[in-house]
Coordinates of C-alpha atoms and ligand atoms in Angstrom, one line a residue:
M1 CA 47.8 109.5 91.2
R2 CA 48.7 109.3 94.6
N3 CA 50.0 111.9 96.9
V4 CA 51.6 111.1 100.5
A5 CA 53.0 113.4 103.1
T6 CA 55.1 110.5 105.1
I7 CA 57.9 108.6 104.8
Q8 CA 56.3 105.3 105.5
E9 CA 53.4 105.8 103.0
L10 CA 56.2 107.2 100.4
R11 CA 58.1 103.9 101.1
V12 CA 54.9 101.6 100.6
H13 CA 54.0 102.9 97.0
I14 CA 57.9 103.1 96.1
G15 CA 58.1 99.5 97.0
N16 CA 55.5 98.3 95.1
A17 CA 56.4 100.4 91.9
R18 CA 59.7 98.6 92.3
A19 CA 58.3 94.9 93.1
S20 CA 56.6 95.3 89.5
G21 CA 59.8 96.1 87.6
K22 CA 59.6 99.7 87.5
R23 CA 62.5 102.5 86.9
I24 CA 61.8 105.2 89.1
G25 CA 62.0 108.7 88.0
C26 CA 62.0 111.6 90.8
V27 CA 61.6 115.3 90.1
P28 CA 62.4 117.2 93.3
T29 CA 60.6 120.6 93.7
M30 CA 59.8 123.5 96.0
G31 CA 56.1 123.7 94.4
A32 CA 54.8 126.7 92.9
L33 CA 55.0 124.3 89.4
H34 CA 55.6 125.7 86.1
A35 CA 56.8 124.8 82.6
G36 CA 60.0 124.3 83.5
H37 CA 59.0 121.9 86.6
L38 CA 56.8 120.2 83.8
S39 CA 59.6 119.9 81.2
L40 CA 61.6 117.4 84.0
V41 CA 58.2 115.3 84.7
H42 CA 58.4 115.0 80.9
A43 CA 62.0 113.9 80.6
A44 CA 61.2 111.4 83.6
Q45 CA 58.2 110.2 81.5
H46 CA 60.5 109.3 78.6
E47 CA 63.0 107.7 80.8
T48 CA 61.4 105.8 83.7
D49 CA 58.3 103.8 84.3
F50 CA 57.1 105.6 87.8
V51 CA 57.5 109.2 88.4
V52 CA 57.4 110.8 91.7
A53 CA 57.4 114.5 92.2
T54 CA 58.7 116.0 95.6
I55 CA 56.9 119.4 97.0
F56 CA 58.9 120.7 100.1
V57 CA 59.8 124.1 100.4
N58 CA 62.8 123.4 102.2
P59 CA 63.6 125.9 105.4
T60 CA 67.6 125.0 105.4
Q61 CA 68.4 126.7 101.9
F62 CA 66.9 129.7 102.8
G63 CA 69.1 132.5 104.3
A64 CA 67.6 134.6 107.4
D65 CA 66.6 137.3 105.3
E66 CA 65.3 135.8 102.5
D67 CA 61.8 134.7 101.6
F68 CA 61.2 131.6 103.2
S69 CA 57.9 132.5 104.8
Q70 CA 56.6 134.5 101.9
Y71 CA 57.5 131.9 99.0
P72 CA 54.5 130.3 97.2
R73 CA 53.1 127.2 98.5
P74 CA 49.8 126.6 96.2
L75 CA 49.8 122.7 97.1
E76 CA 46.3 122.0 95.6
N77 CA 46.8 123.8 92.3
D78 CA 50.5 121.9 92.2
L79 CA 48.7 118.3 92.8
T80 CA 46.3 119.4 89.9
I81 CA 49.0 120.1 87.9
C82 CA 50.8 117.0 88.9
R83 CA 47.9 114.8 88.1
E84 CA 47.1 116.3 84.4
A85 CA 50.8 115.7 83.6
G86 CA 50.5 112.1 84.6
V87 CA 53.0 112.1 87.6
D88 CA 52.5 108.7 89.6
L89 CA 53.4 109.8 93.4
V90 CA 53.4 113.6 94.9
F91 CA 55.3 113.4 98.4
H92 CA 54.9 116.7 100.1
P93 CA 56.1 116.0 103.4
D94 CA 56.0 118.9 106.2
V95 CA 59.1 120.5 107.9
E96 CA 59.2 118.1 110.8
T97 CA 59.2 115.2 108.6
V98 CA 62.4 116.1 107.0
F99 CA 64.1 117.9 109.7
P100 CA 62.9 116.5 112.9
R101 CA 64.1 118.8 115.8
Q102 CA 67.0 115.9 116.6
N103 CA 68.2 116.5 113.0
A104 CA 72.1 116.9 113.5
T105 CA 73.3 116.1 110.1
F106 CA 74.1 118.3 107.2
V107 CA 76.3 117.5 103.7
E108 CA 78.3 120.4 102.7
V109 CA 80.4 120.4 99.4
P110 CA 83.5 122.9 100.1
G111 CA 85.0 124.8 97.0
L112 CA 81.9 124.9 94.6
S113 CA 79.4 125.5 97.1
E114 CA 81.3 128.9 98.5
I115 CA 81.6 130.7 95.2
L116 CA 79.0 132.5 93.1
E117 CA 75.6 131.6 94.4
G118 CA 77.6 130.5 97.7
A119 CA 79.4 133.9 98.3
S120 CA 75.9 135.4 98.1
R121 CA 73.6 133.2 99.9
P122 CA 76.2 131.4 102.8
E123 CA 74.0 128.6 103.9
H124 CA 72.1 128.0 100.7
F125 CA 73.8 125.0 99.2
R126 CA 74.5 123.3 102.5
G127 CA 70.9 123.1 103.1
V128 CA 70.2 122.0 99.1
T129 CA 72.8 118.9 99.0
T130 CA 71.3 118.1 102.3
V131 CA 67.9 118.0 101.7
V132 CA 68.3 116.4 98.1
L133 CA 70.3 113.6 100.0
K134 CA 67.6 113.2 102.2
L135 CA 65.1 113.1 99.5
L136 CA 67.2 110.8 97.5
H137 CA 67.3 108.1 100.4
M138 CA 63.9 108.8 100.9
V139 CA 62.6 108.1 97.3
L140 CA 65.3 105.8 96.4
P141 CA 64.8 106.9 92.3
D142 CA 66.9 105.3 89.5
V143 CA 67.0 108.6 88.0
V144 CA 66.7 112.1 89.4
Y145 CA 66.0 115.5 87.1
F146 CA 67.5 119.1 87.5
G147 CA 67.0 122.0 85.6
R148 CA 70.0 123.6 83.8
K149 CA 68.7 127.1 85.0
D150 CA 70.0 126.2 88.5
Y151 CA 73.5 125.5 87.0
Q152 CA 75.9 125.6 90.0
Q153 CA 73.0 123.7 92.2
Q154 CA 73.0 120.7 89.9
L155 CA 76.9 120.8 89.5
L156 CA 77.2 120.5 93.2
I157 CA 74.8 117.8 93.2
R158 CA 76.6 115.6 91.0
Q159 CA 79.8 116.1 92.8
M160 CA 77.7 115.0 96.3
V161 CA 76.3 111.9 94.4
C162 CA 79.8 111.2 92.9
D163 CA 81.6 111.8 96.0
L164 CA 79.1 109.6 98.5
N165 CA 78.5 106.8 95.9
V166 CA 74.8 107.5 95.8
P167 CA 73.3 104.8 93.6
V168 CA 71.1 107.4 91.3
E169 CA 71.5 109.0 87.5
I170 CA 71.3 112.7 87.3
R171 CA 70.0 114.3 84.5
T172 CA 70.3 118.3 83.9
C173 CA 67.3 119.2 81.5
P174 CA 67.2 122.3 79.6
T175 CA 66.0 125.7 81.1
V176 CA 62.5 126.8 79.9
R177 CA 62.0 129.9 79.1
D178 CA 58.9 132.4 78.7
S179 CA 58.3 133.6 75.4
D180 CA 59.8 136.6 76.3
G181 CA 63.0 135.1 76.7
L182 CA 62.8 135.1 80.7
A183 CA 64.1 131.9 82.7
M184 CA 61.1 130.3 84.3
S185 CA 61.0 130.4 87.9
S186 CA 58.7 130.6 90.8
R187 CA 59.9 134.0 91.6
N188 CA 58.9 135.4 88.8
T189 CA 55.0 135.9 90.2
Y190 CA 56.9 138.4 92.7
L191 CA 57.9 140.6 89.6
S192 CA 55.9 143.7 88.6
G193 CA 55.4 144.4 85.2
T194 CA 58.3 147.0 85.1
E195 CA 60.6 144.9 87.0
R196 CA 60.0 142.1 84.7
E197 CA 60.9 144.4 81.7
T198 CA 64.3 144.7 83.9
A199 CA 64.5 141.4 84.6
L200 CA 64.8 140.6 81.1
E201 CA 68.0 142.1 80.6
L202 CA 69.8 139.0 82.3
S203 CA 68.4 136.6 79.7
R204 CA 69.2 139.4 76.7
S205 CA 72.6 140.3 78.0
L206 CA 73.3 136.3 78.0
K207 CA 71.9 135.7 74.7
H208 CA 73.8 138.8 73.4
V209 CA 77.2 137.5 74.5
R210 CA 76.5 134.2 73.2
L211 CA 76.3 135.7 69.8
Q212 CA 79.2 137.6 69.9
F213 CA 81.4 134.5 71.1
E214 CA 79.9 132.4 68.3
E215 CA 80.0 134.6 65.9
H216 CA 83.4 136.6 66.4
D217 CA 86.9 135.7 67.1
I218 CA 86.5 136.8 70.5
T219 CA 88.5 135.6 73.9
P220 CA 86.2 134.2 77.0
A221 CA 88.0 137.3 78.7
E222 CA 86.5 139.7 76.1
A223 CA 83.1 138.0 76.2
C224 CA 83.2 138.3 80.0
R225 CA 84.0 142.1 79.8
I226 CA 81.3 142.8 77.0
L227 CA 78.7 140.7 79.7
R228 CA 79.5 143.3 82.3
R229 CA 79.4 145.9 80.1
V230 CA 75.8 145.4 78.3
L231 CA 74.3 145.0 82.2
A232 CA 76.0 147.9 83.2
D233 CA 73.4 149.9 80.8
T234 CA 70.5 148.6 83.1
P235 CA 71.4 150.3 86.6
E236 CA 67.8 149.2 87.6
L237 CA 69.1 145.5 87.9
S238 CA 71.0 145.2 90.8
I239 CA 73.8 142.4 89.8
D240 CA 75.0 140.5 92.4
Y241 CA 77.5 138.7 89.8
A242 CA 77.8 138.4 86.0
T243 CA 80.6 136.3 85.1
I244 CA 81.9 133.4 82.5
V245 CA 83.3 130.3 83.9
D246 CA 84.8 126.4 83.1
A247 CA 81.6 124.6 83.1
E248 CA 83.0 122.0 85.2
T249 CA 85.1 124.0 87.8
L250 CA 83.2 127.3 87.6
L251 CA 86.7 128.8 87.5
E252 CA 86.2 132.5 86.0
V253 CA 88.0 132.9 82.6
D254 CA 91.1 135.1 82.3
E255 CA 93.3 136.5 79.4
T256 CA 94.8 132.9 79.3
T257 CA 91.7 130.8 78.7
S258 CA 91.3 129.3 75.6
R259 CA 88.3 129.7 73.2
D260 CA 88.3 125.6 73.3
T261 CA 87.3 125.6 77.1
D262 CA 83.7 124.3 77.8
L263 CA 82.1 127.5 79.1
V264 CA 79.0 128.9 80.8
A265 CA 78.1 132.6 81.5
L266 CA 76.3 133.2 84.6
V267 CA 74.3 135.8 85.9
A268 CA 72.5 136.6 89.3
G269 CA 70.9 139.9 90.2
H270 CA 68.0 141.7 91.6
A271 CA 64.8 143.3 89.8
G272 CA 63.4 145.1 92.4
S273 CA 63.5 142.8 95.3
T274 CA 63.3 139.9 93.6
R275 CA 66.7 137.9 93.2
L276 CA 67.0 135.9 89.8
I277 CA 69.6 133.8 88.3
D278 CA 70.0 132.5 84.6
N279 CA 73.0 131.1 82.3
Q280 CA 73.8 130.3 79.0
P281 CA 76.5 127.6 77.6
L282 CA 79.1 129.4 75.3
H283 CA 79.7 127.3 72.2
R284 CA 82.6 127.3 70.1
P285 CA 82.0 128.1 66.6
R286 CA 81.5 124.9 64.3
T287 CA 84.4 124.6 62.1
T288 CA 83.7 124.4 58.5
G289 CA 85.9 122.5 55.9
Ligands
LIG1 O1 65.8 123.5 92.7 C1 64.9 123.5 93.6 O2 63.8 123.6 93.6 C2 65.6 123.3 94.6 O3 66.8 124.0 95.6 C3 65.7 121.7 95.2 C4 66.6 121.0 94.3 C5 64.0 120.7 95.1 C6 65.9 121.4 96.6 O4 65.4 122.1 97.4

Protein backbone atom coordinates (compact mmCIF):
# COMPACT_ATOMS: atom_id res chain seq x y z
CA MET A 1 0.00 0.00 0.00
CA ARG A 2 1.19 3.53 -0.81
CA ASN A 3 0.29 6.55 1.23
CA VAL A 4 0.75 10.07 -0.08
CA ALA A 5 -0.03 13.57 1.11
CA THR A 6 0.42 15.65 -2.05
CA ILE A 7 -1.75 15.95 -5.14
CA GLN A 8 1.32 15.46 -7.38
CA GLU A 9 2.16 12.07 -5.84
CA LEU A 10 -1.51 11.08 -5.87
CA ARG A 11 -1.74 11.83 -9.60
CA VAL A 12 1.36 9.74 -10.40
CA HIS A 13 -0.09 6.63 -8.70
CA ILE A 14 -3.59 7.16 -10.10
CA GLY A 15 -2.09 7.73 -13.57
CA ASN A 16 -0.14 4.45 -13.35
CA ALA A 17 -3.20 2.51 -12.22
CA ARG A 18 -5.30 3.96 -15.01
CA ALA A 19 -2.56 3.34 -17.59
CA SER A 20 -2.67 -0.36 -16.68
CA GLY A 21 -6.41 -0.41 -17.36
CA LYS A 22 -7.59 -0.37 -13.75
CA ARG A 23 -10.96 1.02 -12.64
CA ILE A 24 -10.50 3.34 -9.69
CA GLY A 25 -12.73 3.19 -6.60
CA CYS A 26 -12.60 5.99 -4.03
CA VAL A 27 -13.65 5.91 -0.35
CA PRO A 28 -13.61 9.46 1.08
CA THR A 29 -13.27 9.51 4.88
CA MET A 30 -12.29 11.80 7.72
CA GLY A 31 -10.26 8.97 9.29
CA ALA A 32 -10.80 7.38 12.73
CA LEU A 33 -11.72 4.37 10.63
CA HIS A 34 -14.19 1.74 11.79
CA ALA A 35 -16.11 -1.20 10.35
CA GLY A 36 -18.47 1.18 8.52
CA HIS A 37 -15.56 2.58 6.50
CA LEU A 38 -14.23 -0.94 5.91
CA SER A 39 -17.56 -2.00 4.41
CA LEU A 40 -17.10 0.81 1.85
CA VAL A 41 -13.55 -0.40 1.13
CA HIS A 42 -14.83 -3.96 0.63
CA ALA A 43 -17.57 -2.76 -1.73
CA ALA A 44 -14.94 -0.80 -3.69
CA GLN A 45 -12.64 -3.84 -3.85
CA HIS A 46 -15.52 -5.92 -5.15
CA GLU A 47 -16.40 -3.50 -7.95
CA THR A 48 -13.14 -1.79 -8.92
CA ASP A 49 -9.46 -2.73 -9.38
CA PHE A 50 -7.63 0.01 -7.47
CA VAL A 51 -9.00 1.38 -4.21
CA VAL A 52 -8.06 4.83 -2.95
CA ALA A 53 -9.07 5.86 0.58
CA THR A 54 -8.85 9.56 1.38
CA ILE A 55 -8.34 10.70 4.97
CA PHE A 56 -8.99 14.38 5.51
CA VAL A 57 -10.66 16.10 8.47
CA ASN A 58 -12.35 18.85 6.50
CA PRO A 59 -12.44 22.11 8.49
CA THR A 60 -15.06 23.68 6.21
CA GLN A 61 -17.79 21.23 7.25
CA PHE A 62 -17.48 21.98 10.98
CA GLY A 63 -19.33 24.91 12.57
CA ALA A 64 -17.43 27.32 14.83
CA ASP A 65 -18.87 25.64 17.96
CA GLU A 66 -18.28 22.07 16.72
CA ASP A 67 -15.60 19.46 17.38
CA PHE A 68 -13.07 20.16 14.57
CA SER A 69 -10.07 20.53 16.90
CA GLN A 70 -10.93 17.50 19.04
CA TYR A 71 -12.02 15.24 16.13
CA PRO A 72 -9.91 12.05 16.39
CA ARG A 73 -6.92 11.88 14.01
CA PRO A 74 -5.25 8.47 14.61
CA LEU A 75 -3.40 8.53 11.26
CA GLU A 76 -0.90 5.72 11.97
CA ASN A 77 -3.66 3.41 13.15
CA ASP A 78 -5.81 4.33 10.14
CA LEU A 79 -2.91 3.53 7.79
CA THR A 80 -2.50 0.12 9.46
CA ILE A 81 -6.24 -0.54 9.09
CA CYS A 82 -6.08 0.41 5.40
CA ARG A 83 -2.98 -1.73 4.80
CA GLU A 84 -4.57 -4.76 6.47
CA ALA A 85 -7.78 -4.21 4.50
CA GLY A 86 -5.84 -4.23 1.21
CA VAL A 87 -6.41 -0.58 0.24
CA ASP A 88 -4.07 0.29 -2.66
CA LEU A 89 -3.47 3.97 -1.96
CA VAL A 90 -4.22 6.33 0.93
CA PHE A 91 -4.34 10.06 0.26
CA HIS A 92 -4.03 12.10 3.47
CA PRO A 93 -3.47 15.73 2.46
CA ASP A 94 -3.06 18.57 4.96
CA VAL A 95 -5.49 21.48 5.16
CA GLU A 96 -3.27 23.83 3.12
CA THR A 97 -3.18 21.30 0.24
CA VAL A 98 -6.97 21.03 -0.01
CA PHE A 99 -7.86 24.59 1.00
CA PRO A 100 -4.92 26.85 0.16
CA ARG A 101 -5.31 30.34 1.58
CA GLN A 102 -6.43 31.76 -1.77
CA ASN A 103 -9.30 29.24 -2.10
CA ALA A 104 -12.38 31.30 -2.99
CA THR A 105 -14.76 28.83 -4.63
CA PHE A 106 -17.37 26.79 -2.77
CA VAL A 107 -20.12 24.53 -4.09
CA GLU A 108 -23.63 24.58 -2.67
CA VAL A 109 -26.77 22.58 -3.33
CA PRO A 110 -29.52 24.99 -2.29
CA GLY A 111 -32.73 23.64 -0.82
CA LEU A 112 -31.58 20.15 0.11
CA SER A 113 -28.63 21.58 2.06
CA GLU A 114 -30.80 23.93 4.14
CA ILE A 115 -33.14 21.45 5.83
CA LEU A 116 -32.66 18.80 8.57
CA GLU A 117 -28.88 18.54 9.10
CA GLY A 118 -28.49 21.79 7.18
CA ALA A 119 -30.92 23.62 9.48
CA SER A 120 -28.98 22.47 12.55
CA ARG A 121 -25.55 22.93 10.95
CA PRO A 122 -25.83 25.89 8.52
CA GLU A 123 -22.39 25.74 6.81
CA HIS A 124 -22.00 21.98 6.99
CA PHE A 125 -23.13 20.80 3.56
CA ARG A 126 -21.40 23.63 1.71
CA GLY A 127 -18.18 22.28 3.22
CA VAL A 128 -19.05 18.68 2.41
CA THR A 129 -20.01 19.22 -1.24
CA THR A 130 -16.97 21.46 -1.80
CA VAL A 131 -14.48 18.99 -0.35
CA VAL A 132 -16.08 16.01 -2.08
CA LEU A 133 -15.95 17.77 -5.46
CA LYS A 134 -12.31 18.66 -4.83
CA LEU A 135 -11.46 15.07 -3.85
CA LEU A 136 -13.26 13.76 -6.94
CA HIS A 137 -11.20 16.11 -9.11
CA MET A 138 -8.00 15.02 -7.40
CA VAL A 139 -8.61 11.25 -7.46
CA LEU A 140 -10.74 11.06 -10.64
CA PRO A 141 -12.38 7.78 -9.57
CA ASP A 142 -14.77 5.71 -11.66
CA VAL A 143 -16.86 4.92 -8.58
CA VAL A 144 -17.12 6.68 -5.22
CA TYR A 145 -18.55 5.10 -2.05
CA PHE A 146 -20.59 6.65 0.77
CA GLY A 147 -22.45 5.25 3.76
CA ARG A 148 -26.24 5.35 4.05
CA LYS A 149 -25.86 6.52 7.66
CA ASP A 150 -25.24 10.00 6.26
CA TYR A 151 -28.44 9.79 4.24
CA GLN A 152 -28.85 13.48 3.44
CA GLN A 153 -25.15 13.81 2.60
CA GLN A 154 -25.23 11.09 -0.06
CA LEU A 155 -28.41 12.57 -1.56
CA LEU A 156 -26.81 16.01 -1.83
CA ILE A 157 -23.66 14.58 -3.37
CA ARG A 158 -25.79 12.71 -5.92
CA GLN A 159 -27.54 15.99 -6.78
CA MET A 160 -24.23 17.84 -7.12
CA VAL A 161 -22.66 15.13 -9.30
CA CYS A 162 -25.73 15.11 -11.54
CA ASP A 163 -26.01 18.93 -11.76
CA LEU A 164 -22.30 19.43 -12.49
CA ASN A 165 -21.97 16.42 -14.83
CA VAL A 166 -19.20 14.89 -12.75
CA PRO A 167 -18.24 11.63 -14.49
CA VAL A 168 -18.41 9.30 -11.49
CA GLU A 169 -20.79 6.57 -10.31
CA ILE A 170 -22.00 6.85 -6.74
CA ARG A 171 -22.64 3.85 -4.49
CA THR A 172 -24.45 4.17 -1.19
CA CYS A 173 -23.68 1.25 1.11
CA PRO A 174 -25.80 0.04 4.06
CA THR A 175 -25.28 1.43 7.55
CA VAL A 176 -23.03 -0.79 9.67
CA ARG A 177 -24.13 -1.19 13.29
CA ASP A 178 -22.47 -2.40 16.46
CA SER A 179 -23.99 -5.54 17.98
CA ASP A 180 -26.19 -3.35 20.26
CA GLY A 181 -27.64 -1.57 17.19
CA LEU A 182 -25.76 1.75 17.44
CA ALA A 183 -24.84 3.01 13.96
CA MET A 184 -21.05 3.10 13.61
CA SER A 185 -19.61 6.60 13.77
CA SER A 186 -16.17 7.99 14.57
CA ARG A 187 -17.95 10.17 17.15
CA ASN A 188 -19.14 7.11 19.14
CA THR A 189 -15.74 7.13 20.88
CA TYR A 190 -16.81 10.36 22.65
CA LEU A 191 -19.66 8.53 24.46
CA SER A 192 -19.48 7.47 28.11
CA GLY A 193 -21.22 4.19 29.04
CA THR A 194 -24.40 5.99 30.16
CA GLU A 195 -24.41 8.25 27.10
CA ARG A 196 -24.08 5.23 24.84
CA GLU A 197 -27.12 3.67 26.52
CA THR A 198 -29.01 6.94 25.87
CA ALA A 199 -27.76 7.06 22.27
CA LEU A 200 -29.10 3.57 21.63
CA GLU A 201 -32.64 5.00 21.76
CA LEU A 202 -31.97 6.47 18.31
CA SER A 203 -31.63 3.07 16.63
CA ARG A 204 -34.24 1.46 18.90
CA SER A 205 -36.87 4.07 18.04
CA LEU A 206 -36.13 3.71 14.33
CA LYS A 207 -36.44 -0.07 14.52
CA HIS A 208 -39.69 0.26 16.46
CA VAL A 209 -41.23 2.61 13.93
CA ARG A 210 -40.11 0.45 11.01
CA LEU A 211 -41.79 -2.61 12.52
CA GLN A 212 -44.97 -0.63 13.32
CA PHE A 213 -45.10 0.68 9.76
CA GLU A 214 -44.38 -2.64 8.11
CA GLU A 215 -46.62 -4.78 10.29
CA HIS A 216 -49.63 -2.51 10.85
CA ASP A 217 -51.82 -0.50 8.55
CA ILE A 218 -50.70 2.95 9.77
CA THR A 219 -50.14 6.05 7.68
CA PRO A 220 -46.70 7.69 7.30
CA ALA A 221 -47.95 10.63 9.40
CA GLU A 222 -49.01 8.23 12.20
CA ALA A 223 -45.62 6.54 12.00
CA CYS A 224 -43.97 9.94 12.40
CA ARG A 225 -46.01 10.66 15.53
CA ILE A 226 -45.03 7.23 16.94
CA LEU A 227 -41.34 7.96 16.31
CA ARG A 228 -41.57 11.28 18.20
CA ARG A 229 -43.58 9.74 21.05
CA VAL A 230 -41.04 6.95 21.55
CA LEU A 231 -38.13 9.37 21.59
CA ALA A 232 -39.90 11.66 24.04
CA ASP A 233 -39.67 8.80 26.57
CA THR A 234 -35.89 9.36 26.73
CA PRO A 235 -35.55 13.00 27.85
CA GLU A 236 -31.76 12.56 28.30
CA LEU A 237 -31.57 12.40 24.49
CA SER A 238 -31.85 15.96 23.27
CA ILE A 239 -33.51 15.60 19.86
CA ASP A 240 -32.68 17.98 16.99
CA TYR A 241 -35.18 16.36 14.66
CA ALA A 242 -37.09 13.12 14.36
CA THR A 243 -39.09 12.83 11.20
CA ILE A 244 -40.23 10.71 8.30
CA VAL A 245 -39.58 12.11 4.85
CA ASP A 246 -39.86 11.28 1.18
CA ALA A 247 -36.64 9.39 0.44
CA GLU A 248 -35.87 11.51 -2.65
CA THR A 249 -37.04 15.03 -1.81
CA LEU A 250 -36.62 14.86 1.99
CA LEU A 251 -40.01 16.57 2.33
CA GLU A 252 -41.72 15.66 5.59
CA VAL A 253 -44.76 13.40 5.37
CA ASP A 254 -48.21 14.81 6.15
CA GLU A 255 -51.72 13.42 6.37
CA THR A 256 -51.92 13.18 2.55
CA THR A 257 -48.73 11.10 2.09
CA SER A 258 -49.45 7.64 0.74
CA ARG A 259 -47.97 4.46 2.20
CA ASP A 260 -46.64 3.74 -1.30
CA THR A 261 -44.15 6.62 -1.15
CA ASP A 262 -40.48 5.67 -0.66
CA LEU A 263 -39.86 6.84 2.89
CA VAL A 264 -36.99 7.20 5.29
CA ALA A 265 -37.13 7.94 9.01
CA LEU A 266 -34.37 10.34 10.10
CA VAL A 267 -33.22 11.22 13.61
CA ALA A 268 -30.54 13.49 15.05
CA GLY A 269 -29.83 14.26 18.66
CA HIS A 270 -27.30 14.80 21.41
CA ALA A 271 -26.32 12.16 23.95
CA GLY A 272 -24.35 14.30 26.40
CA SER A 273 -22.42 16.70 24.18
CA THR A 274 -22.10 14.21 21.29
CA ARG A 275 -24.31 14.80 18.28
CA LEU A 276 -25.38 11.61 16.49
CA ILE A 277 -27.57 10.85 13.48
CA ASP A 278 -29.25 7.69 12.24
CA ASN A 279 -31.93 6.69 9.76
CA GLN A 280 -34.05 3.79 8.61
CA PRO A 281 -35.78 3.22 5.28
CA LEU A 282 -39.45 2.28 5.73
CA HIS A 283 -40.60 -0.46 3.41
CA ARG A 284 -44.17 -1.19 2.45
CA PRO A 285 -45.27 -4.63 3.66
CA ARG A 286 -45.00 -7.27 0.94
CA THR A 287 -48.43 -7.97 -0.55
CA THR A 288 -49.41 -11.62 -0.60
CA GLY A 289 -51.58 -13.55 -3.08
O1 LIG B 1 -18.81 11.35 5.57
C1 LIG B 1 -17.68 11.85 5.81
O2 LIG B 1 -16.83 11.25 6.46
C2 LIG B 1 -17.36 13.24 5.29
O3 LIG B 1 -18.47 14.07 5.33
C3 LIG B 1 -16.75 13.21 3.87
C4 LIG B 1 -17.72 12.67 2.85
C5 LIG B 1 -15.47 12.37 3.88
C6 LIG B 1 -16.37 14.64 3.44
O4 LIG B 1 -15.47 15.21 4.33
